[in-house]
CSV table of C-alpha atoms and ligand atoms in Angstrom, one decimal:
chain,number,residue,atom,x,y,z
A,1,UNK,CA,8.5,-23.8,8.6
A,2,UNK,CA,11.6,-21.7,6.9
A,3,UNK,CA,13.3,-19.3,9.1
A,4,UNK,CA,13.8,-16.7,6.7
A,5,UNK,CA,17.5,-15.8,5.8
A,6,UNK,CA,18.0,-11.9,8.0
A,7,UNK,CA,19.5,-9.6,5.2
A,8,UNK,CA,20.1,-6.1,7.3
A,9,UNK,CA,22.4,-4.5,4.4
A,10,UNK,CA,22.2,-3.4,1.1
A,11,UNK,CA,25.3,-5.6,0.2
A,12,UNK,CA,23.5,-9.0,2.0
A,13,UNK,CA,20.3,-8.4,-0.4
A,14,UNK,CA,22.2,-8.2,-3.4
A,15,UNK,CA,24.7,-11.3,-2.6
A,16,UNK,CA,21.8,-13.4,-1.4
A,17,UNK,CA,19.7,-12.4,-4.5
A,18,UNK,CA,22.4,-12.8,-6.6
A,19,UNK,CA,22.9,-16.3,-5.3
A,20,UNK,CA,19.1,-17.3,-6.3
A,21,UNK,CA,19.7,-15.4,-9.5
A,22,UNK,CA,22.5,-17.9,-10.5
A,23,UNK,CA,20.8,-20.9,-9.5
A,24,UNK,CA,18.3,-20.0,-12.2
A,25,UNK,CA,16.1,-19.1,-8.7
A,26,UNK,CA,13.4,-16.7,-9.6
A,27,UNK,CA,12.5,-14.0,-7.1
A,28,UNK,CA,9.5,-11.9,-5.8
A,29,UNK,CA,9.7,-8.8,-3.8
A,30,UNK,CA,7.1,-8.2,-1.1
A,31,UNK,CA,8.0,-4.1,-0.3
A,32,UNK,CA,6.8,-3.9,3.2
A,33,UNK,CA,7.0,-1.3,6.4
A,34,UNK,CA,6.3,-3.9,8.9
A,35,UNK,CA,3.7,-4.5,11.5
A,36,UNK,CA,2.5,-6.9,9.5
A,37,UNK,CA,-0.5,-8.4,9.7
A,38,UNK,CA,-2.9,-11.0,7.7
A,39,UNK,CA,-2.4,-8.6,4.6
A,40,UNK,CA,0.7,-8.3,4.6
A,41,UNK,CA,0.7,-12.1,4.4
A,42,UNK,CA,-1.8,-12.7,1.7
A,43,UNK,CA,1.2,-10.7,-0.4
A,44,UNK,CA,3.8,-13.4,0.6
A,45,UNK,CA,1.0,-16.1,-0.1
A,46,UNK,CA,0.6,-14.7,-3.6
A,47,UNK,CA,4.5,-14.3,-4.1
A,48,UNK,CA,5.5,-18.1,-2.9
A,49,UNK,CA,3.0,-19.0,-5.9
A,50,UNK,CA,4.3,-16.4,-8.2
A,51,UNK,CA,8.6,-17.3,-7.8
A,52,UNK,CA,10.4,-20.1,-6.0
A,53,UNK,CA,12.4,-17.4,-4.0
A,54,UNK,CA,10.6,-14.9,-1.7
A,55,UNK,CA,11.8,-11.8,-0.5
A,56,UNK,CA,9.8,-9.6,1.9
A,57,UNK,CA,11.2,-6.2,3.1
A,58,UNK,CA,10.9,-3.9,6.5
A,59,UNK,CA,11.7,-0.7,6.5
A,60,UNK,CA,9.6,2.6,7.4
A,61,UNK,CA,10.5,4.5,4.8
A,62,UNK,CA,11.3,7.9,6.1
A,63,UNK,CA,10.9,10.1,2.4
A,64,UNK,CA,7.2,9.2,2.4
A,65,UNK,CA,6.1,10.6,5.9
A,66,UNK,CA,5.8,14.7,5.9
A,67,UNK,CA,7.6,16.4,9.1
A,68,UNK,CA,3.8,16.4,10.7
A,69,UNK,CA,3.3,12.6,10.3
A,70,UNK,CA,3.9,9.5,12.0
A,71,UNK,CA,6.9,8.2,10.9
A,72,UNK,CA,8.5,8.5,14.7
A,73,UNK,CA,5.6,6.5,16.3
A,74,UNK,CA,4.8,4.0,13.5
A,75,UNK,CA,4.9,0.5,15.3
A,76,UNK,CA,8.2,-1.5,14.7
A,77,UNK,CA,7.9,-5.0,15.6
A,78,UNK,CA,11.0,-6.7,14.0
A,79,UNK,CA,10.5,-9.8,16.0
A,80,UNK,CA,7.5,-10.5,15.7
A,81,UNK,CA,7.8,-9.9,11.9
A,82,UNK,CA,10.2,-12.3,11.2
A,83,UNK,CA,8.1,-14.9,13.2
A,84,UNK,CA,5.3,-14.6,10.8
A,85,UNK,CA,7.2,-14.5,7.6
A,86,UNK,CA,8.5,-17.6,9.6
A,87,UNK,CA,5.1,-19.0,9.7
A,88,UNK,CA,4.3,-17.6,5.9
A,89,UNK,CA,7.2,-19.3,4.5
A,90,UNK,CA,9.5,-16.2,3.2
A,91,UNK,CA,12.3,-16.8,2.2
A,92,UNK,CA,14.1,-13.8,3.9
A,93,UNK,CA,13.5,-10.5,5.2
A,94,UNK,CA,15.4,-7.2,4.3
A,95,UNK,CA,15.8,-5.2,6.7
A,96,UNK,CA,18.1,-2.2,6.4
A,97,UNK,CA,19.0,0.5,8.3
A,98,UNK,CA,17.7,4.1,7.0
A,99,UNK,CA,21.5,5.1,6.8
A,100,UNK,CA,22.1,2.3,4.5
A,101,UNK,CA,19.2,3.6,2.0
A,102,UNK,CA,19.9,6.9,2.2
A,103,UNK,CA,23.7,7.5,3.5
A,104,UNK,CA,24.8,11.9,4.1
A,105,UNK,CA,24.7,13.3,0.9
A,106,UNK,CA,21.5,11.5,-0.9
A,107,UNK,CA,19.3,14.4,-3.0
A,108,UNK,CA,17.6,11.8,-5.6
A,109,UNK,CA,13.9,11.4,-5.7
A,110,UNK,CA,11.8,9.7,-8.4
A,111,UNK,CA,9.5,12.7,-9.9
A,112,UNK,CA,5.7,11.7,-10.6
A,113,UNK,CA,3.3,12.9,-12.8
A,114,UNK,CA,0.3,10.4,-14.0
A,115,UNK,CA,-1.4,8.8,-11.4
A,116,UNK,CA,0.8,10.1,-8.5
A,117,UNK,CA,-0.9,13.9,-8.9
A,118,UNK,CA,-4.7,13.0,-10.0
A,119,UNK,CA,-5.9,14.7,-6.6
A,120,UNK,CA,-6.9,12.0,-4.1
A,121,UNK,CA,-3.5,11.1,-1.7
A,122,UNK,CA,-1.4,13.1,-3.4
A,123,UNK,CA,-3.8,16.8,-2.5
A,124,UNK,CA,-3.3,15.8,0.9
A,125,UNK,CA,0.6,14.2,1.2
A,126,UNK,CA,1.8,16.0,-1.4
A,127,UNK,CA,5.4,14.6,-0.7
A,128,UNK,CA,4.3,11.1,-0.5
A,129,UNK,CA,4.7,9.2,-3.2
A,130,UNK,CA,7.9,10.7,-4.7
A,131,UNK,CA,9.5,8.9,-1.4
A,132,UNK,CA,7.4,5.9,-2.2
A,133,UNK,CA,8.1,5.7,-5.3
A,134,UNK,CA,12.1,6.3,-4.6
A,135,UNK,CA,12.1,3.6,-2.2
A,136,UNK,CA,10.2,1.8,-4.2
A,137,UNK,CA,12.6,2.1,-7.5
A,138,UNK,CA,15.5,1.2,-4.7
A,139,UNK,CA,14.0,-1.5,-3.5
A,140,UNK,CA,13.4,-3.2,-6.8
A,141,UNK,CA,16.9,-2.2,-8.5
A,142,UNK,CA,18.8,-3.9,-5.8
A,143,UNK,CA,16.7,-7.1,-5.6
A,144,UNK,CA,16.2,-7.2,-8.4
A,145,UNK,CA,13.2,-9.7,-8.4
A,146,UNK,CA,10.8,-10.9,-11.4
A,147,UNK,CA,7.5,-9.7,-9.6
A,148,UNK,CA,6.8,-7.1,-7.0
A,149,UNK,CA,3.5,-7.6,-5.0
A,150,UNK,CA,1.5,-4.7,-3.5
A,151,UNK,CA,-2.0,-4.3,-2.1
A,152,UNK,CA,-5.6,-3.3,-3.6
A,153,UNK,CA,-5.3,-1.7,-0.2
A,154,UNK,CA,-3.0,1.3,-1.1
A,155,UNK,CA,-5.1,1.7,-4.6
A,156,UNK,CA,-3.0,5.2,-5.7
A,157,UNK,CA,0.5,3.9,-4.7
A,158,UNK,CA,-0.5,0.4,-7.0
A,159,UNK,CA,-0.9,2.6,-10.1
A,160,UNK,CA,1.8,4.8,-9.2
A,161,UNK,CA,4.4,2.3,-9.2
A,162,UNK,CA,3.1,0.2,-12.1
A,163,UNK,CA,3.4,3.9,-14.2
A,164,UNK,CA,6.8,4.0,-12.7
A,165,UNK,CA,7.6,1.0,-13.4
A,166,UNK,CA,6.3,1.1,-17.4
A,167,UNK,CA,7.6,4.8,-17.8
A,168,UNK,CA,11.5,3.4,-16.3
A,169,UNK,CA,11.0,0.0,-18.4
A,170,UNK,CA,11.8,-1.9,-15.3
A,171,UNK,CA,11.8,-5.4,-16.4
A,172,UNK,CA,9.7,-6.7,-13.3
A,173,UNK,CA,6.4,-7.8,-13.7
A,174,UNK,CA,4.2,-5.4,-10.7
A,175,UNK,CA,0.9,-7.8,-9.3
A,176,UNK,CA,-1.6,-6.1,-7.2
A,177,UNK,CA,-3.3,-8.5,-4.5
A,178,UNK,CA,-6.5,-7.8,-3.1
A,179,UNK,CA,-7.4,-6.0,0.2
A,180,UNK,CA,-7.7,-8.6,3.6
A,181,UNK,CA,-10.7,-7.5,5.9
A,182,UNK,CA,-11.3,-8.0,9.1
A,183,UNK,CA,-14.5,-9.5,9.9
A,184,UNK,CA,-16.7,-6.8,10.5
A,185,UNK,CA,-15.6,-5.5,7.0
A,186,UNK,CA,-12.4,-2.6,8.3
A,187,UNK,CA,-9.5,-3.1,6.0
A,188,UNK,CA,-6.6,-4.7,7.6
A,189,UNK,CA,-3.7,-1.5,8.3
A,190,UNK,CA,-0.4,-1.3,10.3
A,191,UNK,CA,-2.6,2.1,11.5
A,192,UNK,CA,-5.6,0.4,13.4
A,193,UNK,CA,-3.8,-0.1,15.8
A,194,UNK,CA,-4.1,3.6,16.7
A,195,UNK,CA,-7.7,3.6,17.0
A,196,UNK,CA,-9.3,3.3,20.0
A,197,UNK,CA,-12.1,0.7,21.4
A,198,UNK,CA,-14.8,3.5,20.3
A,199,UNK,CA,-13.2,4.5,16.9
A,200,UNK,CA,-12.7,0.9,16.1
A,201,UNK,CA,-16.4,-0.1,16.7
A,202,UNK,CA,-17.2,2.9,14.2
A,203,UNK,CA,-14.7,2.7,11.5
A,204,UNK,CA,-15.9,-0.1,9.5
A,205,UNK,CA,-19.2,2.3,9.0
A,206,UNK,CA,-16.5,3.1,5.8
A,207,UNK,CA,-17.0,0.7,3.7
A,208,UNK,CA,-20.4,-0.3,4.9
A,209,UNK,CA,-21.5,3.2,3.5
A,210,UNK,CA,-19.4,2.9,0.4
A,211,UNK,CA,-20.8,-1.0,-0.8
A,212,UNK,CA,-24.4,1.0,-0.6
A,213,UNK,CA,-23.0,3.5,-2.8
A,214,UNK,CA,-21.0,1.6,-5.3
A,215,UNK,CA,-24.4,-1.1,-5.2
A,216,UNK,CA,-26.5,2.3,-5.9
A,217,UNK,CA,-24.5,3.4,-8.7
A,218,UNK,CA,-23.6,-0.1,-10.3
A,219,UNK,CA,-27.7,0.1,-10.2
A,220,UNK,CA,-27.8,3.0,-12.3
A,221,UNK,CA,-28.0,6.0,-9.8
A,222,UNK,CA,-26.2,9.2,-10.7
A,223,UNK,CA,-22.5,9.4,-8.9
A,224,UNK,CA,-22.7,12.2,-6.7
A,225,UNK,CA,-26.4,11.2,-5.8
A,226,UNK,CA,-25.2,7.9,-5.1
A,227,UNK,CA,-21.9,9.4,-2.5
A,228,UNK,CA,-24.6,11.9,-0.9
A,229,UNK,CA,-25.9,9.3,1.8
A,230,UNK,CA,-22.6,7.9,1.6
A,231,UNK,CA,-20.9,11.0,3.0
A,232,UNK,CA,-23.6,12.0,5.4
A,233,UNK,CA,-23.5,8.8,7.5
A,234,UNK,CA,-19.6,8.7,7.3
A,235,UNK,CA,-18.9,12.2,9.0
A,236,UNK,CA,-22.3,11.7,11.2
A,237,UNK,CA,-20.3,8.9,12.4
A,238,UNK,CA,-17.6,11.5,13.4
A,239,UNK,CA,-14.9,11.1,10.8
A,240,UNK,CA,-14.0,13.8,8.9
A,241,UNK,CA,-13.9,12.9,5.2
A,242,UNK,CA,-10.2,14.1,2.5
A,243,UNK,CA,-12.0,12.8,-0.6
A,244,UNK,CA,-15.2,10.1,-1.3
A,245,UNK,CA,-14.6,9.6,-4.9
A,246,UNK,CA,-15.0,7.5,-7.9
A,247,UNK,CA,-12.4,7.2,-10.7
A,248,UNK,CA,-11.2,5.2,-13.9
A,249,UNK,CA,-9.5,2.1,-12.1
A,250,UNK,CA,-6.3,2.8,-14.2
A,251,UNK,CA,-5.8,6.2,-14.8
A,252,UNK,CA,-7.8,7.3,-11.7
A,253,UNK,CA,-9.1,10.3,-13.6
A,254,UNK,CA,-12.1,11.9,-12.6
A,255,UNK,CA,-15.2,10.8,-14.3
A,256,UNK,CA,-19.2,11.8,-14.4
A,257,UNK,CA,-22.5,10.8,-15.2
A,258,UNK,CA,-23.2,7.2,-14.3
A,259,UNK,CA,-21.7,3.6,-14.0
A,260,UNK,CA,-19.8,1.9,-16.9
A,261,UNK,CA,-17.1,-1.1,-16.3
A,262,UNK,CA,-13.9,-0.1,-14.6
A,263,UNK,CA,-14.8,2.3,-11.7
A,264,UNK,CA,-13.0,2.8,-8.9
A,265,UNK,CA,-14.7,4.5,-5.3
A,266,UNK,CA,-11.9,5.6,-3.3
A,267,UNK,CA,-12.3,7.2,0.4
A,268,UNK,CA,-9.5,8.9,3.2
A,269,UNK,CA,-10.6,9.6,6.2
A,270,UNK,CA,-9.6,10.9,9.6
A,271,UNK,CA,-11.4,9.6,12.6
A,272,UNK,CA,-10.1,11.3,15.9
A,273,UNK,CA,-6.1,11.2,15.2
A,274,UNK,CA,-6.2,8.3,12.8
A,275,UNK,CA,-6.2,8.4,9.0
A,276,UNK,CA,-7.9,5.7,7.4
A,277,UNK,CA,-7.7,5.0,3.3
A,278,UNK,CA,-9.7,1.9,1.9
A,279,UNK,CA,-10.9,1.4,-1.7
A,280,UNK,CA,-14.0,-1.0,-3.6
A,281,UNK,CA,-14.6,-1.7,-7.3
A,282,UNK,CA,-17.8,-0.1,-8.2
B,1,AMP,P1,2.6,-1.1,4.4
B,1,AMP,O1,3.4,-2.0,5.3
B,1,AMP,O2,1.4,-0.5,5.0
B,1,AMP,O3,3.4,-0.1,3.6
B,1,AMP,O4,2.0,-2.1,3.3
B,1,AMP,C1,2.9,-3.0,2.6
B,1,AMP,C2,2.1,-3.6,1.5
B,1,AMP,O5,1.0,-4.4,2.0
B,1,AMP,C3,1.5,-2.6,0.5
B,1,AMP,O6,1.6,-3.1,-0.8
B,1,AMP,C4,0.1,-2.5,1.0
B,1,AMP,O7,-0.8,-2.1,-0.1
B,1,AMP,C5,-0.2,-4.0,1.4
B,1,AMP,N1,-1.3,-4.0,2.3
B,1,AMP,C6,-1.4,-3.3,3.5
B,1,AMP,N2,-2.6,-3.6,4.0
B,1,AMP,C7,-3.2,-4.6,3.3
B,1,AMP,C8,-4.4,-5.3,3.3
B,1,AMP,N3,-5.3,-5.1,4.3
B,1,AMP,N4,-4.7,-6.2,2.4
B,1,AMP,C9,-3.8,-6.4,1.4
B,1,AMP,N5,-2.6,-5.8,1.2
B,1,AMP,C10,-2.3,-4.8,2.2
């Protein structure tokens, strides 16, 4: 087991990377806002195979929450954190302070246009991803690493920040890695742990309903007939439904008619006081 090497600064990221750099060391980045869970690992699994040097950052980022979100109760379990990148065999953990990342005076955001406004997350955290992707683009210029690993799980913020990333001819290489379940089928979030006993037994109803769908439509069914069913035993379960949709997998534009390779189905949804986001290939 490595006890990964504590980086709380800016200027400790960038002398440690630097370090690696000049031992011909390469690097991969493992963007994180802690709370991490088996996920979050798969990432650092992926990235130890991917670079000799991993990286994993914590920081809960506060330009993507809006004023009405959770950035103030988000769970922060430092600790417990480091033990498992302990366990997962990072190399170190970047943790900085949100005065470090954005000292008095900061007024830059990254501006989005692409994937970031095609009407899924963005139509309902219309602030979000221009603080992702700004802490994102900060992330990666001071680390400077040759991959960056993000989840299946967040399926909008993966395109987002590969379009950033092609658009700023940022010479990292961006891998997505696929979404870790649970057993019963929930996708793996820092948020579950906000549901409680009852919502949890409910929630993975989610993607039960949406492997019918996606099964229905690979089959040949129409879309919207496909989602109908879909959408009817989601909300009759007692969440309340942002979008059910299927989309190009790349562009996530909105698309008609009936299956063809590269679909997307994408779902948000709120269940009591919990927001919920998952995604399947169709
Ligand atoms: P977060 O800490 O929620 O910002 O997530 C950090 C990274 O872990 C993002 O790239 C997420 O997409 C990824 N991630 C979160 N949950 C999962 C999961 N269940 N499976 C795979 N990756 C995940």
């Amino acid at each position: 087991m490595t006890t990964p090497v504590l980086l709380p600064t800016i200027a400790a990221l960038r002398a440690q990377t630097r370090l690696w750099r000049d031992a011909g060391e390469s690097i991969a980045l493992v963007p994180t806002m802690g709370a991490l869970h088996a996920g979050h690992m798969s990432l650092v699994q992926l990235a130890k195979q991917r670079a000799q040097r991993v990286v994993a950052t914590i920081f809960v980022n506060p330009t993507q929450f809006a004023p009405n979100e959770d950035f103030n109760k988000y769970p922060r379990t430092l600790e417990a954190d480091v033990a498992r990148l302990a366990e997962a065999g990072a190399d170190a953990a970047f943790h900085p302070g949100a005065g470090d990342m954005y000292p008095d005076g900061f007024c830059t955001l990254v501006s989005l246009r692409g994937p970031a406004t095609a009407g899924l997350e963005d139509r309902f955290r219309p602030t979000h991803f221009q603080g992702v992707a700004t802490v994102v683009a900060k992330l990666l210029l001071q680390a400077m690493p040759d991959v960056a690993i993000f989840g299946e799980k967040d399926f909008q913020q993966l395109a987002v920040i590969r379009q950033m990333s092609t658009d700023l001819n940022m010479p990292v290489q961006i891998l997505g890695a696929p979404t870790v379940r649970e057993a019963d089928g929930l996708a793996m979030s820092s948020r579950n742990v906000y549901l409680s006993d009852e919502e949890r037994a409910v929630a993975p109803i989610l993607i039960c309903s949406m492997t019918k769908a996606a099964q229905r439509i690979h089959d040949g069914e129409a879309m919207e007939a496909a989602l109908a069913p879909a959408r009817n035993k989601i909300t009759g379960a007692g969440f309340e439904i942002d979008y059910l949709e299927v989309r190009d997998a790349t562009t996530l534009a909105t698309v008609q008619g009936r299956y063809r390779p590269g679909l997307r189905m994408l779902i948000a949804a709120r269940l009591g006081r919990t927001r919920l986001i998952d995604n399947i290939e169709v």
